[in-house]
C-alpha positions as semicolon CSV with decimal commas, in nm:
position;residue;x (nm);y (nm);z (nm)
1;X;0,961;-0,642;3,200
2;X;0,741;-0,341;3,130
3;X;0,733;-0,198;2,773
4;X;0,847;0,147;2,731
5;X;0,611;0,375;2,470
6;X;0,779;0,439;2,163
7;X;0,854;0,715;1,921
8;X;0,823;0,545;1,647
9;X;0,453;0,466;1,641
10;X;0,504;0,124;1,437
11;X;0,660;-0,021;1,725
12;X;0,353;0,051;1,960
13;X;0,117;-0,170;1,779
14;X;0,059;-0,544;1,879
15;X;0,196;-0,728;1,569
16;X;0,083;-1,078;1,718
17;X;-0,261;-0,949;1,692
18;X;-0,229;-0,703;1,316
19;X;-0,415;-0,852;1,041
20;X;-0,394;-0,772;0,656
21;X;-0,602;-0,469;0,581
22;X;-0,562;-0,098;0,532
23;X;-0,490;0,100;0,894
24;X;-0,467;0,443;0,996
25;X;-0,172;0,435;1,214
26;X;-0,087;0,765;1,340
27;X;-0,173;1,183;1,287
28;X;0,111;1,418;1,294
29;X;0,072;1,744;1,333
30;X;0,359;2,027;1,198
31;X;0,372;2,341;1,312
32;X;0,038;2,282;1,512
33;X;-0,182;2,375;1,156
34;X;-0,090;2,063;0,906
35;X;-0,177;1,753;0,977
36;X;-0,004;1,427;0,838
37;X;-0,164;1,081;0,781
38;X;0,003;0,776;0,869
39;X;-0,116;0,466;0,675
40;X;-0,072;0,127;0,786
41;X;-0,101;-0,101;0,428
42;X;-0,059;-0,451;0,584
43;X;-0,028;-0,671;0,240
44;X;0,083;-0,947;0,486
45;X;-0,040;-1,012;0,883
46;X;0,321;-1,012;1,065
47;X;0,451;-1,374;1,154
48;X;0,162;-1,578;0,985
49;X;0,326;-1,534;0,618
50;X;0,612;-1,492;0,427
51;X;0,725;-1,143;0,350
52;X;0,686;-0,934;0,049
53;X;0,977;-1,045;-0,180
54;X;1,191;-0,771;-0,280
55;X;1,096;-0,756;-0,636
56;X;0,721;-0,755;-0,530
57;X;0,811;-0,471;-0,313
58;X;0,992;-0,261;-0,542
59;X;0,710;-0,303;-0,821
60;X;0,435;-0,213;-0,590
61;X;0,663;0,081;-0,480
62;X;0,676;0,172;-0,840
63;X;0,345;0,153;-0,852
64;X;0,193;0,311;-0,583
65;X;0,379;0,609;-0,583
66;X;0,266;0,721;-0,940
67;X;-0,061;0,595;-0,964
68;X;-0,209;0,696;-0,658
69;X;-0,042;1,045;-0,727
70;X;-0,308;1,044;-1,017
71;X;-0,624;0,972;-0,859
72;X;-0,842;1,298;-0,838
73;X;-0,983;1,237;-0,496
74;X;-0,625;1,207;-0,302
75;X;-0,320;1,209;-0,533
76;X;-0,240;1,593;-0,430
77;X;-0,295;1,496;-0,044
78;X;0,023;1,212;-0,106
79;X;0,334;1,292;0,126
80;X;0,505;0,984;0,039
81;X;0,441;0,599;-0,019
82;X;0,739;0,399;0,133
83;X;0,790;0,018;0,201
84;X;0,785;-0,155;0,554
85;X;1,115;-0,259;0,666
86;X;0,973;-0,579;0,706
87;X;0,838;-0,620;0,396
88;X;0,477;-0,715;0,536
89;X;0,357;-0,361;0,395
90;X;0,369;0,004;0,305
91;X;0,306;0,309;0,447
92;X;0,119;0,584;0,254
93;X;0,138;0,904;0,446
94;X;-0,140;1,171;0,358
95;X;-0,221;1,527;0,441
96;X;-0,524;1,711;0,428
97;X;-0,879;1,500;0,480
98;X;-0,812;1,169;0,318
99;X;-1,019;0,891;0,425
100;X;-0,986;0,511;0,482
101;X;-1,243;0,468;0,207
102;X;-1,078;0,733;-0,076
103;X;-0,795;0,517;-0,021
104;X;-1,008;0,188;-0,049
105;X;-1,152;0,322;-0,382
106;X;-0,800;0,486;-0,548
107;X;-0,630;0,130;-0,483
108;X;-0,924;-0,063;-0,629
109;X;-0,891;0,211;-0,936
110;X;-0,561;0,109;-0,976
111;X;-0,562;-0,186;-0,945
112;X;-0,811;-0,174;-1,224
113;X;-0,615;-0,004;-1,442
114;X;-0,262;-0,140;-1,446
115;X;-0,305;-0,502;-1,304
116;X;-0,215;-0,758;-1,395
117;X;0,097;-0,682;-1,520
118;X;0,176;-0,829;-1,816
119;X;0,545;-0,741;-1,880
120;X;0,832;-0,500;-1,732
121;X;0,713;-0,233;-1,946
122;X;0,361;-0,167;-1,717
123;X;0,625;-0,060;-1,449
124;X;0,642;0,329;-1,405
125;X;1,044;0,457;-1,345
126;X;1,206;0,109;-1,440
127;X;1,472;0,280;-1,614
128;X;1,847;0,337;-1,562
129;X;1,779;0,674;-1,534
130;X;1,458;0,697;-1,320
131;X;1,560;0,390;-1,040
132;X;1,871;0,268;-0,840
133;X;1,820;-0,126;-0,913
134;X;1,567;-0,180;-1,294
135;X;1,627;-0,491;-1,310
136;X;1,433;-0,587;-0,925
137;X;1,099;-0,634;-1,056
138;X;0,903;-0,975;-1,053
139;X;0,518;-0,987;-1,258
140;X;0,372;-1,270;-1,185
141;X;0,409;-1,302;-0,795
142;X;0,307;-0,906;-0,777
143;X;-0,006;-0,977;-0,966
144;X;-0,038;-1,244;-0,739
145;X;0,051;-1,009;-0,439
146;X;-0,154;-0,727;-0,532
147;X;-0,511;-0,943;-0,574
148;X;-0,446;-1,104;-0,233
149;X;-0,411;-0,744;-0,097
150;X;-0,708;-0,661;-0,261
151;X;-0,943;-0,962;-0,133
152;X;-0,854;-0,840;0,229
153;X;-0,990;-0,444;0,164
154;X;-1,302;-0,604;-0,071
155;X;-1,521;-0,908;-0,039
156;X;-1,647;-1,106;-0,357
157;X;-1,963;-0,855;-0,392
158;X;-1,774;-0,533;-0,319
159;X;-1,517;-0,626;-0,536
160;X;-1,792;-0,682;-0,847
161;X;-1,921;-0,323;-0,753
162;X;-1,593;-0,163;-0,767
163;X;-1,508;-0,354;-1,125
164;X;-1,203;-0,591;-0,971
165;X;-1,459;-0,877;-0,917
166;X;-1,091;-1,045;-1,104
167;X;-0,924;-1,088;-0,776
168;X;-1,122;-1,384;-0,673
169;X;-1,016;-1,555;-0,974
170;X;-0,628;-1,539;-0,942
């Protein structure tokens, strides 16, 4: 049976074959002038590990979307930072010229900055008022989540460099 290309660029990549890293899946282009970044962060390689749990997911999600929206280099280049429907992974969509390794450096940053969590109050928007579900959260297995992310976009002697040498000792 032959394989029809998608529109839904997700769907056209081999996920017997996708590994955990940091991937620039696809450029869109609006109104032929702005061009839109599709990021592929694979927390999880598809089939050869459990999924993000929900908390996990909606605690990164948290996260993410503020703190990256602070980093100097590309927090005003940020369309959006949404979960994977299979829970293996985000998507970070960027416009403007936003590299692979300004995204490298503003995730090591943040990690470096708010992990590990320590309780529910190092969680942007957990309020009543600011989120649809406060009380999906989980600490310890998104500290856990978030280093093993981290391992896969730094090895032991980049990590040192960039200050997170920590995730090699969760």
């Amino acid at each position: 049976m032959e394989t029809k290309k998608s529109v839904v660029s997700s769907f056209d990549v081999d996920h017997l074959t996708l590994k955990e890293g940091l991937y620039l899946r696809s450029v869109y282009t609006i109104n032929d002038e702005l061009a839109v970044h599709s990021w592929d962060m694979r927390f999880r390689a598809p089939m050869d590990h459990s999924p993000l749990g929900s908390g996990e997911v909606h605690t990164i999600e948290h996260l993410m979307a503020y703190h990256l929206r602070l980093d100097p280099v590309i927090g005003k280049s940020i369309v959006s930072f949404c979960p994977m429907g299979c829970k293996t992974g985000f998507y970070l969509s960027t416009m403007n010229n936003v590299e692979a390794e300004d995204i490298r450096r503003a995730l090591a940053e943040v990690y470096k900055n708010v992990f590990p969590l320590k309780s529910k109050e190092d969680i942007v928007g957990l309020t009543e008022v600011q989120c649809g579900n406060p009380g999906l959260y989980s600490i310890a297995s998104t500290n856990s989540a978030m280093a093993q992310y981290m391992r896969a976009l730094y090895t032991p002697e980049e990590a040192a460099e960039a200050g997170i040498a920590s995730i090699y000792n969760v």
